[in-house]
Short mmCIF file of C-alpha atoms and ligand atoms in Angstrom, two decimals:
data_model
loop_
_atom_site.label_atom_id
_atom_site.label_comp_id
_atom_site.label_asym_id
_atom_site.label_seq_id
_atom_site.Cartn_x
_atom_site.Cartn_y
_atom_site.Cartn_z
CA MET A 8 0.00 0.00 0.00
CA SER A 9 1.84 3.11 -1.24
CA ASP A 10 -0.04 5.56 1.01
CA CYS A 11 0.28 3.55 4.21
CA LEU A 12 2.55 5.03 6.90
CA PHE A 13 3.60 1.69 8.37
CA CYS A 14 4.19 0.13 4.92
CA GLY A 15 6.47 3.16 4.36
CA ILE A 16 8.35 2.29 7.57
CA ALA A 17 8.52 -1.39 6.55
CA ASP A 18 9.90 -0.41 3.12
CA GLY A 19 12.51 1.90 4.67
CA LYS A 20 11.02 4.99 3.01
CA ILE A 21 10.05 6.49 6.39
CA LYS A 22 12.54 6.46 9.26
CA ALA A 23 11.84 4.60 12.48
CA ASN A 24 13.77 3.58 15.56
CA PHE A 25 13.77 -0.20 15.06
CA VAL A 26 14.19 -2.59 17.97
CA TYR A 27 13.45 -5.83 16.06
CA GLN A 28 13.19 -6.94 12.42
CA ASP A 29 12.75 -10.26 10.64
CA GLU A 30 11.26 -11.39 7.34
CA ALA A 31 7.67 -11.11 8.58
CA VAL A 32 7.64 -8.79 11.61
CA LEU A 33 9.01 -5.36 12.55
CA ALA A 34 9.13 -3.53 15.88
CA PHE A 35 9.97 0.13 16.39
CA LYS A 36 9.56 2.81 19.05
CA ASP A 37 6.32 4.77 19.04
CA ILE A 38 6.91 8.38 17.97
CA ALA A 39 4.69 9.69 20.81
CA PRO A 40 5.24 7.24 23.69
CA LYS A 41 2.38 6.78 26.18
CA ALA A 42 4.57 4.88 28.67
CA PRO A 43 8.32 4.64 29.42
CA VAL A 44 8.39 1.63 27.07
CA HIS A 45 6.10 2.00 24.03
CA ILE A 46 6.94 -0.14 21.03
CA LEU A 47 4.82 -0.90 17.97
CA ILE A 48 5.00 -4.43 16.55
CA ILE A 49 3.63 -4.89 13.03
CA PRO A 50 3.43 -7.47 10.27
CA ARG A 51 5.36 -6.44 7.13
CA LYS A 52 2.27 -7.49 5.20
CA HIS A 53 -0.36 -4.76 4.90
CA VAL A 54 -3.25 -5.92 7.10
CA VAL A 55 -5.68 -3.11 8.00
CA SER A 56 -7.02 -4.31 11.35
CA VAL A 57 -7.98 -7.32 13.43
CA LEU A 58 -11.00 -7.66 11.12
CA ASP A 59 -8.69 -8.36 8.17
CA ILE A 60 -6.58 -11.13 9.71
CA GLU A 61 -6.89 -14.26 7.54
CA ALA A 62 -6.42 -17.91 8.48
CA ASN A 63 -2.99 -18.03 6.86
CA ASP A 64 -1.83 -15.02 8.92
CA GLY A 65 -1.75 -17.21 12.04
CA GLY A 66 2.01 -17.71 11.85
CA VAL A 67 2.83 -14.03 11.75
CA ILE A 68 0.36 -13.18 14.52
CA GLY A 69 1.93 -15.83 16.74
CA ARG A 70 5.36 -14.45 15.90
CA ILE A 71 4.23 -10.93 16.91
CA PHE A 72 3.27 -12.18 20.39
CA GLN A 73 6.54 -14.10 20.68
CA VAL A 74 8.44 -10.91 19.75
CA ALA A 75 6.36 -8.97 22.31
CA GLY A 76 7.57 -11.29 25.06
CA GLN A 77 11.16 -11.15 23.84
CA LEU A 78 11.09 -7.33 23.74
CA ALA A 79 9.41 -7.14 27.17
CA ARG A 80 12.38 -9.08 28.58
CA GLU A 81 14.93 -6.99 26.66
CA GLN A 82 13.30 -3.72 27.74
CA GLY A 83 13.20 -4.76 31.42
CA ILE A 84 9.41 -4.80 31.85
CA ALA A 85 8.84 -8.57 31.91
CA ASP A 86 8.80 -8.80 35.71
CA SER A 87 7.03 -5.49 36.46
CA GLY A 88 4.28 -6.16 33.88
CA PHE A 89 3.19 -4.80 30.55
CA ARG A 90 0.31 -4.62 28.07
CA VAL A 91 -0.03 -5.70 24.46
CA VAL A 92 -2.86 -3.64 22.95
CA VAL A 93 -4.51 -3.55 19.53
CA ASN A 94 -6.90 -0.71 18.78
CA SER A 95 -9.40 -1.55 16.05
CA GLY A 96 -11.65 1.02 14.45
CA ALA A 97 -12.89 4.46 15.44
CA ASP A 98 -14.26 3.80 18.94
CA ALA A 99 -10.95 2.19 19.96
CA GLY A 100 -8.96 5.09 18.50
CA GLN A 101 -7.14 3.28 15.70
CA SER A 102 -5.32 6.06 13.83
CA VAL A 103 -3.08 4.07 11.47
CA SER A 104 -4.78 1.57 9.15
CA HIS A 105 -2.03 -1.07 9.27
CA LEU A 106 -2.39 -3.68 12.03
CA HIS A 107 -0.09 -2.84 14.96
CA TYR A 108 0.38 -4.19 18.46
CA HIS A 109 1.32 -1.67 21.16
CA LEU A 110 3.79 -3.03 23.74
CA LEU A 111 3.42 -0.73 26.76
CA GLY A 112 5.19 -0.88 30.12
CA GLY A 113 7.36 0.80 32.69
CA ARG A 114 4.57 2.42 34.67
CA ARG A 115 1.47 1.37 36.60
CA MET A 116 -1.61 1.24 34.34
CA THR A 117 -5.27 1.59 35.11
CA TRP A 118 -8.07 -0.82 34.26
CA PRO A 119 -10.47 -0.58 32.51
CA PRO A 120 -8.76 1.46 29.77
CA GLY A 121 -10.21 4.88 29.02
P1 5GP B 223 -3.27 3.69 17.04
O1 5GP B 223 -3.75 5.01 17.55
O2 5GP B 223 -3.63 3.49 15.58
O3 5GP B 223 -3.64 2.51 17.90
O4 5GP B 223 -1.68 3.75 17.12
C1 5GP B 223 -0.89 4.42 16.19
C2 5GP B 223 0.40 4.76 16.88
O5 5GP B 223 1.33 5.12 15.88
C3 5GP B 223 0.29 5.94 17.84
O6 5GP B 223 0.67 5.51 19.16
C4 5GP B 223 1.24 6.97 17.26
O7 5GP B 223 1.95 7.68 18.25
C5 5GP B 223 2.16 6.13 16.39
N1 5GP B 223 2.70 6.81 15.23
C6 5GP B 223 2.04 7.65 14.37
N2 5GP B 223 2.87 8.07 13.40
C7 5GP B 223 4.08 7.49 13.66
C8 5GP B 223 5.34 7.56 12.99
O8 5GP B 223 5.53 8.23 11.97
N3 5GP B 223 6.36 6.84 13.54
C9 5GP B 223 6.20 6.10 14.67
N4 5GP B 223 7.28 5.45 15.13
N5 5GP B 223 5.02 6.01 15.32
C10 5GP B 223 3.98 6.70 14.81
ZN1 ZN B 224 0.44 -0.85 5.41
#
């Protein structure tokens, strides 16, 4: 998708502060962090939202969660706790139409989310 911000990051056309990359998954620091650790984990493939995940995307979705755990350990938030969040659609506040998993940690969080 030529007009997609996160496809632009995946293609290297838009700069990002990468913390993980492989053939299917990328992770980079959020430009406007909402917690001391705020990393976005995305599939390289353009998937718009949770609603667009297909059966054969199962491998990459599993990999994203595995990477989330690996990064939580690397970033020092594995023991203190963290969240993995996916906003989908307008009511949830999704602002970028390329599936992304927020890894958030390093501070106490409230529940339920706002
Ligand atoms: P959403 O609101 O869709 O769940 O999350 C989108 C996230 O992307 C936001 O947390 C926002 O700060 C982040 N973001 C928006 N533009 C950029 C950008 O150009 N680079 C990076 N690294 N993050 C971005
Ligand atoms: Zn995209």
